[in-house]
Tab-separated table of C-alpha atoms in Angstrom:
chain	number	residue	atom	x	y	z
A	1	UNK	CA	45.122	26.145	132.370
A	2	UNK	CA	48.351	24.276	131.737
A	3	UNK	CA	51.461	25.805	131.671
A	4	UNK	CA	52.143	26.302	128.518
A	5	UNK	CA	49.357	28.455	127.888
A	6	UNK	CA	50.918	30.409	130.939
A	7	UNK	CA	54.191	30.893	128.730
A	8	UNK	CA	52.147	32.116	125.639
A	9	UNK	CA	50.226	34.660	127.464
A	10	UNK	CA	53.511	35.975	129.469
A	11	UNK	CA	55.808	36.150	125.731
A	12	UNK	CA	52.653	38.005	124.322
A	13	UNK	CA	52.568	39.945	127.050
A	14	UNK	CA	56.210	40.775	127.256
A	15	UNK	CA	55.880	41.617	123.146
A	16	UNK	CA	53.281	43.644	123.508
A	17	UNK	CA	54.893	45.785	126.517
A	18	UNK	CA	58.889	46.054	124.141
A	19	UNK	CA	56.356	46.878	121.478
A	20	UNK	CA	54.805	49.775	123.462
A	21	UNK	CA	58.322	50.789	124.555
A	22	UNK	CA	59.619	51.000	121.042
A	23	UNK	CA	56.563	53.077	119.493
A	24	UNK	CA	56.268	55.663	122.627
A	25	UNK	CA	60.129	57.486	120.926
A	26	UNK	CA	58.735	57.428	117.824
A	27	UNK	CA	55.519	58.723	118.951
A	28	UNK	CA	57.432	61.471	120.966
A	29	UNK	CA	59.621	61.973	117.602
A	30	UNK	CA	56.905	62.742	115.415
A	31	UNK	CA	55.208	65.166	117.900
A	32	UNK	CA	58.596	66.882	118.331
A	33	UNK	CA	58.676	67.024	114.498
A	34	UNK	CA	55.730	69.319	114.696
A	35	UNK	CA	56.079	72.422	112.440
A	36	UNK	CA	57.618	75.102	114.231
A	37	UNK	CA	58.694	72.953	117.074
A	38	UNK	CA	62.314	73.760	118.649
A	39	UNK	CA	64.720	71.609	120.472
A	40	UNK	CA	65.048	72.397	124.149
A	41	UNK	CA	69.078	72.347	122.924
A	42	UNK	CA	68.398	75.442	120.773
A	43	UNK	CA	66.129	77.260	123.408
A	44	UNK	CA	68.197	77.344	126.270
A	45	UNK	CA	70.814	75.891	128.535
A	46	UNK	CA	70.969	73.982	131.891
A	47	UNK	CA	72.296	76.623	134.514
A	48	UNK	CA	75.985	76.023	135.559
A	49	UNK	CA	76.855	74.862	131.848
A	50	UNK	CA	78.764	77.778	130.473
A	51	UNK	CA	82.091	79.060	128.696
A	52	UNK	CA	84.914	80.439	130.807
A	53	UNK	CA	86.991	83.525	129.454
A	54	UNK	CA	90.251	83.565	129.724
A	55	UNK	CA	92.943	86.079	128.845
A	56	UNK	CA	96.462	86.951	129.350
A	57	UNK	CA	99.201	89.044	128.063
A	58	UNK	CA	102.544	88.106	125.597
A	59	UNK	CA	105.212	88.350	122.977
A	60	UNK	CA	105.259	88.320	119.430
A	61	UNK	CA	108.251	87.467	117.563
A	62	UNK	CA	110.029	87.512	114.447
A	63	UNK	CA	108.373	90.299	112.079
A	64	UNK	CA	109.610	91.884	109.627
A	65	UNK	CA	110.049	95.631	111.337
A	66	UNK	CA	106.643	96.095	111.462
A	67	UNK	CA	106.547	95.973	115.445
A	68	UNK	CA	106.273	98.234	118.476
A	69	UNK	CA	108.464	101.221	118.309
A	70	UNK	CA	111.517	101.500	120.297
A	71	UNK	CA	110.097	103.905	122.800
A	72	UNK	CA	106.948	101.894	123.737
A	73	UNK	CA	108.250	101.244	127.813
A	74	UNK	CA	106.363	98.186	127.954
A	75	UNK	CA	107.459	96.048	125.318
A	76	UNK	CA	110.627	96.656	126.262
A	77	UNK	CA	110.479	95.886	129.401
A	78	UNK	CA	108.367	92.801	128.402
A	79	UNK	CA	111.591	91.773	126.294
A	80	UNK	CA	113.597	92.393	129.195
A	81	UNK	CA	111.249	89.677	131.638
A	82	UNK	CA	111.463	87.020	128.993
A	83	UNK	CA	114.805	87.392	128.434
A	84	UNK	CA	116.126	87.196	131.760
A	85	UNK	CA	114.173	83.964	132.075
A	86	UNK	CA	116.889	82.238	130.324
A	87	UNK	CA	119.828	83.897	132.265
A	88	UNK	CA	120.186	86.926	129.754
A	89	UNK	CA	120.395	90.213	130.959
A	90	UNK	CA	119.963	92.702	128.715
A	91	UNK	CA	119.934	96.753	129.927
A	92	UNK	CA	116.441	98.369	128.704
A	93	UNK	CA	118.004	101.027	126.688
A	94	UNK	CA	119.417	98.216	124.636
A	95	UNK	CA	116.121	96.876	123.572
A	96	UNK	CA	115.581	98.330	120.687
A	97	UNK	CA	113.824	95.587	117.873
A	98	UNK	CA	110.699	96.758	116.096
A	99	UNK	CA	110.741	93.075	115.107
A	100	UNK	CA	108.325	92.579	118.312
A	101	UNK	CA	105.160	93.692	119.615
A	102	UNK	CA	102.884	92.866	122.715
A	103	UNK	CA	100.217	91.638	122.335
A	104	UNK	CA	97.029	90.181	124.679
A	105	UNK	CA	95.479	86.687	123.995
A	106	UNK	CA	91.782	85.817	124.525
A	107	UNK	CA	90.210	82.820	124.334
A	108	UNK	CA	87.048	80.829	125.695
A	109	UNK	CA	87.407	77.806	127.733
A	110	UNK	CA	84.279	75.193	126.832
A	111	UNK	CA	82.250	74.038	129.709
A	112	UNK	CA	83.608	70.757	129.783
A	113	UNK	CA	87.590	70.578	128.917
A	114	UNK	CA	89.777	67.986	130.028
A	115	UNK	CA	93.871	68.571	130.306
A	116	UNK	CA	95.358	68.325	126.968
A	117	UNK	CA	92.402	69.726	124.539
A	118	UNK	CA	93.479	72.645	122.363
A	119	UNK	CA	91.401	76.231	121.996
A	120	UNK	CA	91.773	79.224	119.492
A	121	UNK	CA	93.084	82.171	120.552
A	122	UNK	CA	92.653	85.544	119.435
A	123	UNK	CA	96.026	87.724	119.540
A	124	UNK	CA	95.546	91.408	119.488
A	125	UNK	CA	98.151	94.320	119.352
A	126	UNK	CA	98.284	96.387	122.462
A	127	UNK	CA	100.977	98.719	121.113
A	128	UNK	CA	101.801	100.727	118.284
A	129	UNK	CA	102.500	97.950	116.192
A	130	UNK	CA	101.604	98.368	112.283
A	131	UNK	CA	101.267	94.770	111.990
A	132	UNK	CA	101.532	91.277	113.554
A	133	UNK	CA	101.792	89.219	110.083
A	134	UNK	CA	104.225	86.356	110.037
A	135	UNK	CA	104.715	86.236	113.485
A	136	UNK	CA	105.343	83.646	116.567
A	137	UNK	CA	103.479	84.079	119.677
A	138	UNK	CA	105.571	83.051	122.512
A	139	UNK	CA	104.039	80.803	125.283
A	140	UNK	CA	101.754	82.934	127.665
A	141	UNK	CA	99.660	81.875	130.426
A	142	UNK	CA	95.676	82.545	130.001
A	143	UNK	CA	93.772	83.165	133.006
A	144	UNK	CA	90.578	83.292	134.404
A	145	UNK	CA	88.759	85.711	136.438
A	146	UNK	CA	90.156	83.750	140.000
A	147	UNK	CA	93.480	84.616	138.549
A	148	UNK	CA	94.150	81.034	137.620
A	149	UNK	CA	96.540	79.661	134.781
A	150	UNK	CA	93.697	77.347	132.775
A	151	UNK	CA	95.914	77.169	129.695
A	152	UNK	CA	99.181	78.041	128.189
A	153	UNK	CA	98.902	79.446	124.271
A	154	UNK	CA	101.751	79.661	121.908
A	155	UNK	CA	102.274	79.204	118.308
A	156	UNK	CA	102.319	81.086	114.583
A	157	UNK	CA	99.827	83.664	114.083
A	158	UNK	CA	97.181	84.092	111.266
A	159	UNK	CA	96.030	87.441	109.859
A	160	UNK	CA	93.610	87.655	107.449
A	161	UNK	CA	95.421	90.653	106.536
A	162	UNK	CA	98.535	92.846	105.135
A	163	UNK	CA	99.875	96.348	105.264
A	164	UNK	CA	102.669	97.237	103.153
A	165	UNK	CA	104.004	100.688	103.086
A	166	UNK	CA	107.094	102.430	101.758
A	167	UNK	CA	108.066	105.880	100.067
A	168	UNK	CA	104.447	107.618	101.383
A	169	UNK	CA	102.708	105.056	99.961
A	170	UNK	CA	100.273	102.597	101.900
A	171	UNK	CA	98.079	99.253	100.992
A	172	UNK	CA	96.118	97.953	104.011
A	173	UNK	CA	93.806	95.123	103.988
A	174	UNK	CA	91.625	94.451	106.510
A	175	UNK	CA	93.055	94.167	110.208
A	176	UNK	CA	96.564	93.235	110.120
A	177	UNK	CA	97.128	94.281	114.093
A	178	UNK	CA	94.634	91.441	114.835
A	179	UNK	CA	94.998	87.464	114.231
A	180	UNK	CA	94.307	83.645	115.165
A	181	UNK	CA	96.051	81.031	116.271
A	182	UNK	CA	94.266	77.814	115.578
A	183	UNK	CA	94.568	75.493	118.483
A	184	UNK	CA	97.105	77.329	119.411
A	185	UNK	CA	96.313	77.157	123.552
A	186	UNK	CA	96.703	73.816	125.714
A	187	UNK	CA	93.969	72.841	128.522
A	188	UNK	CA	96.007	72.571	131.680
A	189	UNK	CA	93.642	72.614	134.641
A	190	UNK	CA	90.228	70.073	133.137
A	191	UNK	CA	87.061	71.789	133.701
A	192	UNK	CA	83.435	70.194	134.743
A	193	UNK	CA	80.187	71.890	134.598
A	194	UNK	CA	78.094	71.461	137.734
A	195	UNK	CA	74.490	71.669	136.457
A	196	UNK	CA	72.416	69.222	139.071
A	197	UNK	CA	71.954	70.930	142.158
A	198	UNK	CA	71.802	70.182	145.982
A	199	UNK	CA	68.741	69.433	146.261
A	200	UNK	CA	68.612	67.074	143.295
A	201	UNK	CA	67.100	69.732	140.838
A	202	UNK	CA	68.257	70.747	137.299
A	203	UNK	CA	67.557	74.330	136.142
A	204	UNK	CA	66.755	74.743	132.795
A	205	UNK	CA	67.091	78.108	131.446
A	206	UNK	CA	65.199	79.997	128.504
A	207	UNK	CA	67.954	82.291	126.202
A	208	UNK	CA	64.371	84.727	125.723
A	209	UNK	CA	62.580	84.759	128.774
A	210	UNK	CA	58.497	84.082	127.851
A	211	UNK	CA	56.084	82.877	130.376
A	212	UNK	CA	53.927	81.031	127.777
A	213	UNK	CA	57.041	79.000	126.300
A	214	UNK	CA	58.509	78.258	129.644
A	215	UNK	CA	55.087	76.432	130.810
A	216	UNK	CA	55.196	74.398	127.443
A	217	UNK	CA	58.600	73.323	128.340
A	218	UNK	CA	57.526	71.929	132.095
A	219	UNK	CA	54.155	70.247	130.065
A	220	UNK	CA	56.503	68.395	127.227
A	221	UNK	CA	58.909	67.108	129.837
A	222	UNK	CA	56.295	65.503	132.209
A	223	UNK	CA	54.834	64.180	128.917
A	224	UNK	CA	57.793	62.727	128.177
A	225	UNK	CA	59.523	61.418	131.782
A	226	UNK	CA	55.804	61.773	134.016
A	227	UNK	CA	54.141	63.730	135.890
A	228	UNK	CA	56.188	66.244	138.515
A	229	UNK	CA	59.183	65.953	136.619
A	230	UNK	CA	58.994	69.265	135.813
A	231	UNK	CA	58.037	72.698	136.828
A	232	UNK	CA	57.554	76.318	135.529
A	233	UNK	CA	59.201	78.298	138.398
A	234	UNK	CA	59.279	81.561	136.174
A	235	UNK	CA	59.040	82.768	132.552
A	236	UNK	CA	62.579	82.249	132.696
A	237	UNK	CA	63.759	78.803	134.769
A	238	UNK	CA	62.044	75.280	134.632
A	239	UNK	CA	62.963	73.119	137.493
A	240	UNK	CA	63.569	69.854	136.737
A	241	UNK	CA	63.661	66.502	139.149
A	242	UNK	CA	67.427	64.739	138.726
A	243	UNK	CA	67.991	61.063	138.483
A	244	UNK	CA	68.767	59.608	141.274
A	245	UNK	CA	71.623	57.650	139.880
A	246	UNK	CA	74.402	59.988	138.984
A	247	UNK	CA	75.820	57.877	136.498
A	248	UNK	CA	72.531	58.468	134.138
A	249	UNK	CA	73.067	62.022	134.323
A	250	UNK	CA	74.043	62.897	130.767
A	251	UNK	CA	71.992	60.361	128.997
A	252	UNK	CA	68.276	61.788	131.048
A	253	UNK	CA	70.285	65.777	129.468
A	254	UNK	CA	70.654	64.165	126.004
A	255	UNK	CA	67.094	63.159	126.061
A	256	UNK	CA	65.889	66.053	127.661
A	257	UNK	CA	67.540	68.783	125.020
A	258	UNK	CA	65.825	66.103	122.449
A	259	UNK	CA	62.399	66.734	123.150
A	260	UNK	CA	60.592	69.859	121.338
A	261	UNK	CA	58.234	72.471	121.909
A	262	UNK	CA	56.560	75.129	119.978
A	263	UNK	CA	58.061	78.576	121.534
A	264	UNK	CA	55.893	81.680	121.765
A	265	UNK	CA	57.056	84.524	119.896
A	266	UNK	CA	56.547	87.907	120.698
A	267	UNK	CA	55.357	89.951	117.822
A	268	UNK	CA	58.087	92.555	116.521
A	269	UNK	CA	58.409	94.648	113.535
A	270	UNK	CA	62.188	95.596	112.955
A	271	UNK	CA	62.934	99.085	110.903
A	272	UNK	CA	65.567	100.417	110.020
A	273	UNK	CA	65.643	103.917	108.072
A	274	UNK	CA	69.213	104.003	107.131
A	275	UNK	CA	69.365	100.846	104.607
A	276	UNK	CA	65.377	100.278	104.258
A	277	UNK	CA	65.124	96.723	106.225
A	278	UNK	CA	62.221	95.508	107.504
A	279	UNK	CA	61.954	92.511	109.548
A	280	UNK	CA	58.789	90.670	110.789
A	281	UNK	CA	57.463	88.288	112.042
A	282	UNK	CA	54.568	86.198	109.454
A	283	UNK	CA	51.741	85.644	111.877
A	284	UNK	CA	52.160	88.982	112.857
A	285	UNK	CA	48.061	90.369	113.064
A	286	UNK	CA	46.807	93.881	111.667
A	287	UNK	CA	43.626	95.147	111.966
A	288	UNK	CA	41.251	96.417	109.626
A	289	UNK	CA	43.012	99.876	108.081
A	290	UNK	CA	42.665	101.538	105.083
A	291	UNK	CA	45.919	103.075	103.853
A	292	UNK	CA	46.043	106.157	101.098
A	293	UNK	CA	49.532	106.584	100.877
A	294	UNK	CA	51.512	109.149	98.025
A	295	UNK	CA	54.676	110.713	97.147
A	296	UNK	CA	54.648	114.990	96.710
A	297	UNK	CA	58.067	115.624	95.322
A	298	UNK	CA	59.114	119.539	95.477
A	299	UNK	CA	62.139	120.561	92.965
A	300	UNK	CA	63.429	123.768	92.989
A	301	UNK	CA	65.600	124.692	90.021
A	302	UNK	CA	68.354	127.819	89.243
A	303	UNK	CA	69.498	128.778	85.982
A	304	UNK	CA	72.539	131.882	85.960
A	305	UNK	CA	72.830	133.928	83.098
A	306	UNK	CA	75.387	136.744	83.089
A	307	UNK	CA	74.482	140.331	81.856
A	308	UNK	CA	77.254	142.531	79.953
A	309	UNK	CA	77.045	146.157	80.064
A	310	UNK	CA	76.576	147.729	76.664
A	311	UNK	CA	78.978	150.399	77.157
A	312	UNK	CA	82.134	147.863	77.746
A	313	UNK	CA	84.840	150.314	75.882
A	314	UNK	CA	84.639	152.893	78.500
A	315	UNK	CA	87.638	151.942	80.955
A	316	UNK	CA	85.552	152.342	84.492
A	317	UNK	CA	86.876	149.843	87.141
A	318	UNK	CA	83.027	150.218	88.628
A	319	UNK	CA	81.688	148.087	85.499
A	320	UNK	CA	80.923	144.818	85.989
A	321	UNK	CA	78.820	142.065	84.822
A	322	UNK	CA	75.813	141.282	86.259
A	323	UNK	CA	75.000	137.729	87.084
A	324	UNK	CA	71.251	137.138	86.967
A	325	UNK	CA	69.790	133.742	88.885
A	326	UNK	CA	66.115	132.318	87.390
A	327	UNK	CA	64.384	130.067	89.276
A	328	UNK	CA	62.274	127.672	88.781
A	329	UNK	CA	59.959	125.889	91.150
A	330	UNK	CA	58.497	122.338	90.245
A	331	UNK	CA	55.863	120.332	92.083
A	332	UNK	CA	55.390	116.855	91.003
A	333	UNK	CA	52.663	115.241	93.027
A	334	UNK	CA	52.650	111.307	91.878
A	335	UNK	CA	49.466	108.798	92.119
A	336	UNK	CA	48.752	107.595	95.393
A	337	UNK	CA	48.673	104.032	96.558
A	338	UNK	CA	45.702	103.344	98.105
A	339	UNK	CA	45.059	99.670	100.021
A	340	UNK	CA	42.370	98.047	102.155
A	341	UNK	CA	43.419	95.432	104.564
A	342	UNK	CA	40.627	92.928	105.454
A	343	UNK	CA	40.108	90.452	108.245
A	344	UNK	CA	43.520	88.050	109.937
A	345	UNK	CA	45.827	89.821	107.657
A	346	UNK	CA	49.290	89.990	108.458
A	347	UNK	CA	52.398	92.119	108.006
A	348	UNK	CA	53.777	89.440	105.716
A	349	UNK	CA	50.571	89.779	103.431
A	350	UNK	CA	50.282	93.524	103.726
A	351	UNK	CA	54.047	93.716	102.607
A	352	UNK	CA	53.311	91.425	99.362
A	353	UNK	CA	50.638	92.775	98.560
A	354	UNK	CA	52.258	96.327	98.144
A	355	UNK	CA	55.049	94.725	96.751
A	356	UNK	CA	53.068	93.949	93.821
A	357	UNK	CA	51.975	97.673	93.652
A	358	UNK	CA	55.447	98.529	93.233
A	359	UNK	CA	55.952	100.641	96.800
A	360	UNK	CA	59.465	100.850	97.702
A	361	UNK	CA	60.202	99.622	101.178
A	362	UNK	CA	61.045	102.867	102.175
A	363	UNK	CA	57.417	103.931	101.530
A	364	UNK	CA	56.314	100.331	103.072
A	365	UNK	CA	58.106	101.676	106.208
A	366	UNK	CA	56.354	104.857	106.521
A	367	UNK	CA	53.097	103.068	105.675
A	368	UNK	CA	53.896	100.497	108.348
A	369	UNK	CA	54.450	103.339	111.144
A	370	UNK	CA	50.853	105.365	110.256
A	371	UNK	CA	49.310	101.786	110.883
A	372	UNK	CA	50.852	101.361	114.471
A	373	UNK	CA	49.975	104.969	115.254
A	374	UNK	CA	46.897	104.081	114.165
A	375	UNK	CA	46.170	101.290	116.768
A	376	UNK	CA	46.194	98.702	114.193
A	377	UNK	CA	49.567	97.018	114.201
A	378	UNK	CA	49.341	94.518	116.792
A	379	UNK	CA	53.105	94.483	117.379
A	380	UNK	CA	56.387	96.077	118.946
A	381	UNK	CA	57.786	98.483	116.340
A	382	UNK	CA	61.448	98.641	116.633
A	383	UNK	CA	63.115	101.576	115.132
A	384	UNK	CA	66.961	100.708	114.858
């Protein structure tokens, strides 16, 4: 065989393998596109990536008289810290501005944040404040729960909001004690999730804990990246092997919270009474039931009539009309609804199908609660 032949077969070879390696993403790409399937991005997280809370305390400046009250203690004596910060002191019983109000800041520090980024914050009145509209929040340290400074927020605040009042009379919209500051806080200390473990593991963890969905999880990910890569350690946590090369880390993440499964659903009905919602599931199963289902309406009504005494020129104080009630009692017992589930049928089809009988979902809802008493609703019924 000469050795040119030898080159043929290897470039065929080598072809055929980058051929293989292209169509095994697709192949993965249009299982993942499977109906019902669900990103491993949208069905949980890898443990140690989370967001940090953060909060702290501060000033807001320059409204228009609609701020604390003189005698809240701790906005003056707020006033009082920041101003002797820039060599002013100013006695407390001098403080007297309604043009300020404390507030406290909250935000939430992503799990990756370098120094420099910029967060929201929400500002929030702490004190007797009628509103915080138009104002400037002074810079304020945010901390986290180790007491930390993570970031430092300041800037003019949003309220999607008024209150106006004057002479008794009062228009309010919405929250105006409450408001935003976009990108109003800067990263100081950077951040870094730590989600590969010791012992060269990543924990990947379900947001709805299900024993089925967590084992389809470990199969799809040793389909994908090979046998052992992954296992089901609970219906909550799959364990799966790290790269050994720490550099590759968030590439083998992205292609791990790329790959799909097919989660399994617990079957609920949601109720509630007060508005008439109802919520389910559409594969949820009922059994065979026959349902005979009517309305018995009971109306009671009172007419008054008033009785005059014949004899009303005699002047006697005792004389007095008499008022006379006649009732009247109604009973108004409408057609009933009667239906015959058959074989597979579901809540959605059940629902439809008295739908088109014209049943009110309040009636569906009572209807819905005889059939799980009855055994036949194959679901949890949640009454909210």
């Amino acid at each position: 065989m000469t050795q040119t032949s030898l080159s043929r077969r290897a470039l065929a070879a080598l072809a055929l393998a980058a051929a293989l390696a292209a169509a095994a993403p697709a192949a993965f790409a249009a299982e993942d596109s499977a109906a019902g399937a669900v990103r491993l991005k949208d069905l949980g997280r890898f443990l140690g990536r989370r967001d940090n809370m953060l909060v702290g305390y501060g000033i807001v400046t320059g409204l228009a008289g609609s701020g604390d009250a003189p005698r809240n203690q701790a906005t003056r004596q707020a006033m009082q810290n920041l101003l002797s910060q820039f060599d002013l002191t100013v006695p407390l019983e001098q403080i007297q501005s309604r043009n300020v109000a404390m507030v406290m800041i909250t935000a939430t520090l992503p799990a990756t944040s370098n120094i420099g980024d910029k967060i929201d914050v929400n500002v929030t009145s702490t004190g007797d404040a009628r509103s915080i509209a138009g104002g400037t929040l002074i810079m304020s340290a945010l901390r986290g729960p180790d007491k930390r400074v993570y970031a430092l927020a300041q800037g003019p605040i949003t309220v999607g909001g008024y209150r106006f009042d004057g002479n008794g009379n009062l228009r309010q919209k919405n929250h105006p004690t409450v408001g935003v500051v976009s990108e109003g806080a800067t990263v100081e200390v950077p951040v870094r999730a730590q989600i590969a473990a010791r012992d060269g593991k990543l924990d990947y963890v379900l947001k709805n804990s299900d024993a089925v969905t967590s084992e389809r999880v470990a199969a799809r990910i040793n389909q994908a990246f090979g046998a052992g890569a992954a296992v089901s350690l609970d219906p909550e946590t799959v364990s799966i092997r790290a790269p050994q090369d720490p550099g590759r880390l968030n590439a083998y993440v992205a292609s791990i919270e790329a790959l799909a499964v097919v989660p399994d659903v617990a079957s609920r009905v949601i109720i509630n009474e007060r508005t008439g919602t109802l919520a389910a599931g559409g594969d949820t199963r009922i059994s065979p039931v026959t349902i005979s289902h009517g309305d018995l309406r009971v109306s009671i009504d009172t007419e008054y009539t008033a009785s005059q005494p014949n004899f009303i020129g005699i002047a006697d104080d005792s004389v007095r009309s008499l008022i006379v009630g006649n009732s009247r009692l109604d009973v108004d017992e409408a057609g009933q609804h009667v239906a015959q589930t058959y074989k597979q049928t579901t809540v959605s089809e059940l629902v439809a199908s008295l739908a088109k009988a014209r049943v009110s979902t309040r009636d569906v809802i009572s209807i819905l609660q005889a059939i799980k008493a009855a055994g036949a609703l194959h679901a949890d019924l949640i009454v909210q």
